[in-house]
Amino acid sequence: MAASKKTLRTCSNGHQYYKSTDCPTCPTCEQERKPDNGFLSLLSAPARRALEHNGITSLQQLSQYSEREILQFHGMGPVSLPKLRTALKEAGLSFKNETP
């Protein structure tokens, strides 16, 4: 397997970074966007973006979805579910039940 060639890029904020994929996300901007607290701060950047892209920025909004629905979001993986379950439980909430 050949190593991918990294290319130097500059984001719209002027940060320079190297990437070997098509992903346009600037790592510096992404780190600056990461919340300091709240349930979104517990997640990886792709998982956080997946929720934000789908309009989920609060635990109340999250509780309106089932685990299966959340896993369908691009960027959301099974590693994030225990963190989300714990955050919901601490707030007295839970994921929506699956309908058979």
Short mmCIF file of N, CA, C and O in Angstrom, two decimals:
data_model
loop_
_atom_site.label_atom_id
_atom_site.label_comp_id
_atom_site.label_asym_id
_atom_site.label_seq_id
_atom_site.Cartn_x
_atom_site.Cartn_y
_atom_site.Cartn_z
N MET A 1 0.84 -1.18 0.00
CA MET A 1 0.00 0.00 0.00
C MET A 1 0.89 1.24 0.00
O MET A 1 1.69 1.44 0.89
N ALA A 2 0.74 2.06 -1.00
CA ALA A 2 1.56 3.26 -1.14
C ALA A 2 1.05 4.38 -0.22
O ALA A 2 -0.15 4.53 -0.03
N ALA A 3 1.97 5.13 0.30
CA ALA A 3 1.59 6.26 1.16
C ALA A 3 1.01 7.37 0.30
O ALA A 3 1.48 7.62 -0.81
N SER A 4 -0.01 8.02 0.80
CA SER A 4 -0.63 9.13 0.08
C SER A 4 0.24 10.37 0.23
O SER A 4 0.80 10.64 1.29
N LYS A 5 0.35 11.11 -0.85
CA LYS A 5 1.13 12.34 -0.82
C LYS A 5 0.31 13.44 -0.16
O LYS A 5 -0.84 13.67 -0.52
N LYS A 6 0.90 14.10 0.81
CA LYS A 6 0.22 15.20 1.50
C LYS A 6 0.48 16.49 0.74
O LYS A 6 1.58 16.74 0.27
N THR A 7 -0.58 17.30 0.65
CA THR A 7 -0.44 18.59 -0.02
C THR A 7 -0.68 19.71 0.99
O THR A 7 -1.49 19.58 1.90
N LEU A 8 0.05 20.78 0.80
CA LEU A 8 -0.10 21.96 1.66
C LEU A 8 -1.33 22.72 1.23
O LEU A 8 -1.53 22.98 0.04
N ARG A 9 -2.17 23.05 2.20
CA ARG A 9 -3.40 23.80 1.92
C ARG A 9 -3.48 24.99 2.86
O ARG A 9 -2.85 25.01 3.92
N THR A 10 -4.28 25.96 2.47
CA THR A 10 -4.54 27.12 3.31
C THR A 10 -6.06 27.30 3.39
O THR A 10 -6.73 27.37 2.36
N CYS A 11 -6.59 27.38 4.59
CA CYS A 11 -8.04 27.55 4.76
C CYS A 11 -8.41 29.03 4.60
O CYS A 11 -7.54 29.90 4.48
N SER A 12 -9.69 29.30 4.61
CA SER A 12 -10.17 30.67 4.43
C SER A 12 -9.76 31.59 5.57
O SER A 12 -9.78 32.81 5.43
N ASN A 13 -9.35 31.01 6.71
CA ASN A 13 -8.88 31.82 7.84
C ASN A 13 -7.37 32.01 7.83
O ASN A 13 -6.81 32.59 8.76
N GLY A 14 -6.72 31.47 6.81
CA GLY A 14 -5.29 31.65 6.67
C GLY A 14 -4.41 30.59 7.32
O GLY A 14 -3.19 30.69 7.28
N HIS A 15 -5.01 29.57 7.94
CA HIS A 15 -4.23 28.49 8.55
C HIS A 15 -3.68 27.59 7.46
O HIS A 15 -4.38 27.22 6.53
N GLN A 16 -2.42 27.21 7.59
CA GLN A 16 -1.82 26.28 6.65
C GLN A 16 -1.73 24.90 7.29
O GLN A 16 -1.40 24.78 8.47
N TYR A 17 -2.03 23.87 6.49
CA TYR A 17 -2.01 22.50 6.99
C TYR A 17 -1.79 21.55 5.82
O TYR A 17 -1.99 21.90 4.67
N TYR A 18 -1.36 20.34 6.15
CA TYR A 18 -1.14 19.31 5.13
C TYR A 18 -2.25 18.27 5.22
O TYR A 18 -2.65 17.88 6.32
N LYS A 19 -2.75 17.84 4.06
CA LYS A 19 -3.77 16.79 4.00
C LYS A 19 -3.44 15.84 2.86
O LYS A 19 -2.95 16.24 1.82
N SER A 20 -3.73 14.57 3.06
CA SER A 20 -3.52 13.57 2.02
C SER A 20 -4.85 13.11 1.42
O SER A 20 -4.86 12.25 0.55
N THR A 21 -5.96 13.68 1.89
CA THR A 21 -7.28 13.30 1.38
C THR A 21 -7.98 14.52 0.79
O THR A 21 -7.46 15.64 0.84
N ASP A 22 -9.19 14.30 0.28
CA ASP A 22 -9.99 15.39 -0.27
C ASP A 22 -10.66 16.23 0.81
O ASP A 22 -11.27 17.26 0.50
N CYS A 23 -10.61 15.79 2.04
CA CYS A 23 -11.30 16.46 3.14
C CYS A 23 -10.88 17.93 3.23
O CYS A 23 -9.70 18.23 3.39
N PRO A 24 -11.84 18.86 3.14
CA PRO A 24 -11.49 20.28 3.18
C PRO A 24 -11.39 20.87 4.59
O PRO A 24 -11.14 22.05 4.74
N THR A 25 -11.59 20.04 5.61
CA THR A 25 -11.62 20.54 6.98
C THR A 25 -10.23 20.92 7.48
O THR A 25 -9.31 20.12 7.47
N CYS A 26 -10.11 22.14 7.95
CA CYS A 26 -8.86 22.64 8.51
C CYS A 26 -8.76 22.16 9.96
O CYS A 26 -9.66 22.44 10.77
N PRO A 27 -7.70 21.44 10.32
CA PRO A 27 -7.59 20.95 11.69
C PRO A 27 -7.52 22.07 12.74
O PRO A 27 -8.03 21.92 13.85
N THR A 28 -6.90 23.17 12.40
CA THR A 28 -6.80 24.29 13.35
C THR A 28 -8.17 24.90 13.60
O THR A 28 -8.56 25.14 14.75
N CYS A 29 -8.92 25.15 12.53
CA CYS A 29 -10.27 25.71 12.68
C CYS A 29 -11.16 24.74 13.46
O CYS A 29 -11.97 25.16 14.30
N GLU A 30 -11.02 23.46 13.18
CA GLU A 30 -11.84 22.45 13.86
C GLU A 30 -11.54 22.44 15.35
O GLU A 30 -12.44 22.35 16.18
N GLN A 31 -10.28 22.55 15.72
CA GLN A 31 -9.91 22.58 17.14
C GLN A 31 -10.45 23.84 17.81
O GLN A 31 -10.91 23.80 18.95
N GLU A 32 -10.44 24.96 17.10
CA GLU A 32 -10.96 26.21 17.65
C GLU A 32 -12.47 26.16 17.84
O GLU A 32 -13.02 26.81 18.72
N ARG A 33 -13.16 25.38 17.01
CA ARG A 33 -14.62 25.25 17.08
C ARG A 33 -15.08 24.30 18.19
O ARG A 33 -16.25 24.31 18.57
N LYS A 34 -14.18 23.45 18.68
CA LYS A 34 -14.57 22.43 19.65
C LYS A 34 -15.08 23.08 20.94
O LYS A 34 -14.39 23.92 21.53
N PRO A 35 -16.28 22.70 21.38
CA PRO A 35 -16.82 23.27 22.62
C PRO A 35 -15.97 22.85 23.83
O PRO A 35 -15.38 21.77 23.83
N ASP A 36 -15.93 23.71 24.83
CA ASP A 36 -15.19 23.42 26.05
C ASP A 36 -15.99 22.56 27.02
O ASP A 36 -15.43 21.92 27.90
N ASN A 37 -17.32 22.60 26.89
CA ASN A 37 -18.16 21.82 27.78
C ASN A 37 -19.43 21.40 27.06
O ASN A 37 -19.65 21.75 25.92
N GLY A 38 -20.25 20.63 27.74
CA GLY A 38 -21.46 20.11 27.14
C GLY A 38 -21.20 18.79 26.44
O GLY A 38 -20.07 18.37 26.26
N PHE A 39 -22.27 18.14 26.03
CA PHE A 39 -22.13 16.80 25.46
C PHE A 39 -21.39 16.80 24.13
O PHE A 39 -20.71 15.83 23.80
N LEU A 40 -21.46 17.89 23.38
CA LEU A 40 -20.74 17.93 22.10
C LEU A 40 -19.22 17.94 22.31
O LEU A 40 -18.47 17.49 21.45
N SER A 41 -18.76 18.41 23.46
CA SER A 41 -17.32 18.43 23.74
C SER A 41 -16.76 17.03 23.96
O SER A 41 -15.55 16.84 23.90
N LEU A 42 -17.63 16.07 24.21
CA LEU A 42 -17.20 14.69 24.46
C LEU A 42 -16.91 13.92 23.18
O LEU A 42 -16.31 12.85 23.21
N LEU A 43 -17.36 14.45 22.06
CA LEU A 43 -17.34 13.71 20.80
C LEU A 43 -16.16 14.07 19.91
O LEU A 43 -15.58 15.15 20.02
N SER A 44 -15.85 13.16 19.01
CA SER A 44 -14.83 13.44 17.99
C SER A 44 -15.39 14.50 17.04
O SER A 44 -16.61 14.71 16.98
N ALA A 45 -14.50 15.14 16.31
CA ALA A 45 -14.94 16.18 15.38
C ALA A 45 -15.93 15.66 14.34
O ALA A 45 -16.96 16.30 14.10
N PRO A 46 -15.72 14.49 13.71
CA PRO A 46 -16.70 14.01 12.74
C PRO A 46 -18.08 13.75 13.35
O PRO A 46 -19.11 14.08 12.76
N ALA A 47 -18.10 13.18 14.56
CA ALA A 47 -19.37 12.90 15.22
C ALA A 47 -20.07 14.21 15.60
O ALA A 47 -21.29 14.35 15.43
N ARG A 48 -19.31 15.17 16.10
CA ARG A 48 -19.90 16.47 16.46
C ARG A 48 -20.48 17.16 15.23
O ARG A 48 -21.60 17.66 15.26
N ARG A 49 -19.72 17.15 14.13
CA ARG A 49 -20.22 17.77 12.89
C ARG A 49 -21.47 17.06 12.38
O ARG A 49 -22.38 17.69 11.86
N ALA A 50 -21.52 15.73 12.54
CA ALA A 50 -22.68 14.96 12.09
C ALA A 50 -23.94 15.42 12.82
O ALA A 50 -24.99 15.62 12.19
N LEU A 51 -23.84 15.60 14.12
CA LEU A 51 -25.00 16.06 14.89
C LEU A 51 -25.36 17.50 14.52
O LEU A 51 -26.52 17.81 14.28
N GLU A 52 -24.35 18.37 14.47
CA GLU A 52 -24.61 19.78 14.14
C GLU A 52 -25.22 19.92 12.75
O GLU A 52 -26.14 20.71 12.55
N HIS A 53 -24.72 19.13 11.80
CA HIS A 53 -25.25 19.18 10.43
C HIS A 53 -26.73 18.80 10.39
O HIS A 53 -27.48 19.28 9.55
N ASN A 54 -27.15 17.95 11.34
CA ASN A 54 -28.54 17.53 11.40
C ASN A 54 -29.35 18.33 12.42
O ASN A 54 -30.44 17.94 12.80
N GLY A 55 -28.80 19.48 12.85
CA GLY A 55 -29.54 20.39 13.72
C GLY A 55 -29.63 19.96 15.17
O GLY A 55 -30.47 20.46 15.92
N ILE A 56 -28.77 19.05 15.60
CA ILE A 56 -28.81 18.56 16.98
C ILE A 56 -27.71 19.24 17.77
O ILE A 56 -26.53 18.93 17.62
N THR A 57 -28.12 20.17 18.61
CA THR A 57 -27.15 20.91 19.43
C THR A 57 -27.50 20.85 20.92
O THR A 57 -26.81 21.46 21.73
N SER A 58 -28.57 20.14 21.26
CA SER A 58 -28.95 20.00 22.67
C SER A 58 -29.34 18.56 22.94
O SER A 58 -29.68 17.80 22.03
N LEU A 59 -29.29 18.18 24.21
CA LEU A 59 -29.68 16.82 24.59
C LEU A 59 -31.17 16.59 24.35
O LEU A 59 -31.58 15.49 24.00
N GLN A 60 -31.97 17.64 24.50
CA GLN A 60 -33.40 17.51 24.24
C GLN A 60 -33.63 17.15 22.77
O GLN A 60 -34.47 16.30 22.46
N GLN A 61 -32.90 17.80 21.88
CA GLN A 61 -33.02 17.48 20.46
C GLN A 61 -32.52 16.06 20.19
O GLN A 61 -33.14 15.32 19.43
N LEU A 62 -31.42 15.67 20.81
CA LEU A 62 -30.87 14.33 20.64
C LEU A 62 -31.86 13.26 21.06
O LEU A 62 -31.98 12.21 20.42
N SER A 63 -32.60 13.52 22.14
CA SER A 63 -33.54 12.52 22.66
C SER A 63 -34.72 12.26 21.73
O SER A 63 -35.46 11.30 21.94
N GLN A 64 -34.86 13.05 20.70
CA GLN A 64 -35.94 12.85 19.73
C GLN A 64 -35.57 11.82 18.66
O GLN A 64 -36.38 11.50 17.80
N TYR A 65 -34.35 11.29 18.72
CA TYR A 65 -33.85 10.33 17.75
C TYR A 65 -33.56 9.00 18.41
O TYR A 65 -33.21 8.94 19.59
N SER A 66 -33.66 7.92 17.64
CA SER A 66 -33.26 6.61 18.13
C SER A 66 -31.76 6.43 17.87
O SER A 66 -31.17 7.16 17.06
N GLU A 67 -31.16 5.47 18.53
CA GLU A 67 -29.74 5.19 18.31
C GLU A 67 -29.51 4.81 16.85
O GLU A 67 -28.52 5.23 16.25
N ARG A 68 -30.40 4.04 16.28
CA ARG A 68 -30.27 3.62 14.89
C ARG A 68 -30.28 4.84 13.96
O ARG A 68 -29.49 4.91 13.01
N GLU A 69 -31.15 5.80 14.23
CA GLU A 69 -31.20 7.01 13.40
C GLU A 69 -29.90 7.81 13.51
O GLU A 69 -29.38 8.30 12.51
N ILE A 70 -29.37 7.92 14.72
CA ILE A 70 -28.13 8.66 14.94
C ILE A 70 -26.98 8.00 14.18
O ILE A 70 -26.15 8.67 13.56
N LEU A 71 -26.92 6.67 14.21
CA LEU A 71 -25.84 5.96 13.52
C LEU A 71 -25.89 6.10 12.00
O LEU A 71 -24.91 5.84 11.33
N GLN A 72 -27.02 6.52 11.47
CA GLN A 72 -27.15 6.72 10.03
C GLN A 72 -26.49 8.01 9.57
O GLN A 72 -26.24 8.19 8.39
N PHE A 73 -26.20 8.92 10.49
CA PHE A 73 -25.58 10.19 10.13
C PHE A 73 -24.14 9.97 9.69
O PHE A 73 -23.37 9.28 10.37
N HIS A 74 -23.76 10.56 8.58
CA HIS A 74 -22.39 10.46 8.10
C HIS A 74 -21.44 11.09 9.13
O HIS A 74 -21.63 12.23 9.53
N GLY A 75 -20.46 10.31 9.56
CA GLY A 75 -19.49 10.79 10.55
C GLY A 75 -19.76 10.27 11.95
O GLY A 75 -18.91 10.40 12.83
N MET A 76 -20.92 9.68 12.16
CA MET A 76 -21.27 9.17 13.49
C MET A 76 -20.94 7.69 13.56
O MET A 76 -21.36 6.92 12.69
N GLY A 77 -20.19 7.29 14.57
CA GLY A 77 -19.83 5.88 14.72
C GLY A 77 -20.30 5.32 16.04
O GLY A 77 -20.73 6.07 16.93
N PRO A 78 -20.22 4.00 16.19
CA PRO A 78 -20.71 3.35 17.41
C PRO A 78 -19.93 3.73 18.66
O PRO A 78 -20.45 3.61 19.76
N VAL A 79 -18.70 4.21 18.53
CA VAL A 79 -17.90 4.61 19.69
C VAL A 79 -18.55 5.80 20.41
O VAL A 79 -18.41 5.95 21.63
N SER A 80 -19.27 6.63 19.68
CA SER A 80 -19.89 7.82 20.28
C SER A 80 -21.14 7.50 21.08
O SER A 80 -21.53 8.27 21.96
N LEU A 81 -21.80 6.38 20.78
CA LEU A 81 -23.07 6.09 21.43
C LEU A 81 -23.00 5.98 22.95
O LEU A 81 -23.86 6.54 23.64
N PRO A 82 -22.02 5.29 23.53
CA PRO A 82 -21.97 5.25 25.01
C PRO A 82 -21.83 6.64 25.64
O PRO A 82 -22.43 6.92 26.67
N LYS A 83 -21.07 7.51 25.01
CA LYS A 83 -20.92 8.88 25.51
C LYS A 83 -22.25 9.61 25.46
O LYS A 83 -22.62 10.34 26.38
N LEU A 84 -22.97 9.42 24.36
CA LEU A 84 -24.27 10.08 24.21
C LEU A 84 -25.29 9.51 25.18
O LEU A 84 -26.07 10.26 25.78
N ARG A 85 -25.29 8.18 25.35
CA ARG A 85 -26.22 7.55 26.31
C ARG A 85 -25.99 8.10 27.72
O ARG A 85 -26.94 8.42 28.43
N THR A 86 -24.73 8.20 28.11
CA THR A 86 -24.38 8.70 29.45
C THR A 86 -24.84 10.14 29.63
O THR A 86 -25.43 10.49 30.65
N ALA A 87 -24.58 10.97 28.62
CA ALA A 87 -24.99 12.38 28.71
C ALA A 87 -26.50 12.50 28.81
O ALA A 87 -27.02 13.29 29.61
N LEU A 88 -27.22 11.71 28.03
CA LEU A 88 -28.69 11.73 28.09
C LEU A 88 -29.17 11.27 29.47
O LEU A 88 -30.04 11.90 30.08
N LYS A 89 -28.59 10.18 29.97
CA LYS A 89 -29.01 9.64 31.27
C LYS A 89 -28.79 10.65 32.38
O LYS A 89 -29.65 10.83 33.25
N GLU A 90 -27.64 11.34 32.36
CA GLU A 90 -27.35 12.35 33.39
C GLU A 90 -28.33 13.51 33.35
O GLU A 90 -28.55 14.17 34.36
N ALA A 91 -28.94 13.73 32.20
CA ALA A 91 -29.93 14.80 32.06
C ALA A 91 -31.36 14.28 32.24
O ALA A 91 -32.32 15.02 32.04
N GLY A 92 -31.49 13.00 32.61
CA GLY A 92 -32.81 12.41 32.80
C GLY A 92 -33.52 12.13 31.49
O GLY A 92 -34.75 12.06 31.46
N LEU A 93 -32.77 11.94 30.42
CA LEU A 93 -33.33 11.70 29.09
C LEU A 93 -32.81 10.38 28.54
O LEU A 93 -31.95 9.75 29.14
N SER A 94 -33.35 9.97 27.41
CA SER A 94 -32.87 8.78 26.73
C SER A 94 -33.15 8.90 25.24
O SER A 94 -33.91 9.77 24.81
N PHE A 95 -32.54 8.01 24.47
CA PHE A 95 -32.84 7.97 23.04
C PHE A 95 -34.28 7.54 22.84
O PHE A 95 -34.86 6.82 23.68
N LYS A 96 -34.87 7.95 21.73
CA LYS A 96 -36.22 7.54 21.38
C LYS A 96 -36.21 6.02 21.19
O LYS A 96 -35.25 5.46 20.65
N ASN A 97 -37.25 5.34 21.65
CA ASN A 97 -37.35 3.91 21.46
C ASN A 97 -37.59 3.57 20.01
O ASN A 97 -38.28 4.30 19.30
N GLU A 98 -37.00 2.46 19.59
CA GLU A 98 -37.20 1.97 18.22
C GLU A 98 -38.64 1.45 18.11
O GLU A 98 -39.17 0.85 19.05
N THR A 99 -39.23 1.65 16.97
CA THR A 99 -40.55 1.08 16.72
C THR A 99 -40.35 -0.20 15.94
O THR A 99 -39.60 -0.22 14.95
N PRO A 100 -41.00 -1.30 16.36
CA PRO A 100 -40.78 -2.58 15.69
C PRO A 100 -41.34 -2.62 14.29
O PRO A 100 -42.09 -1.88 13.84
#
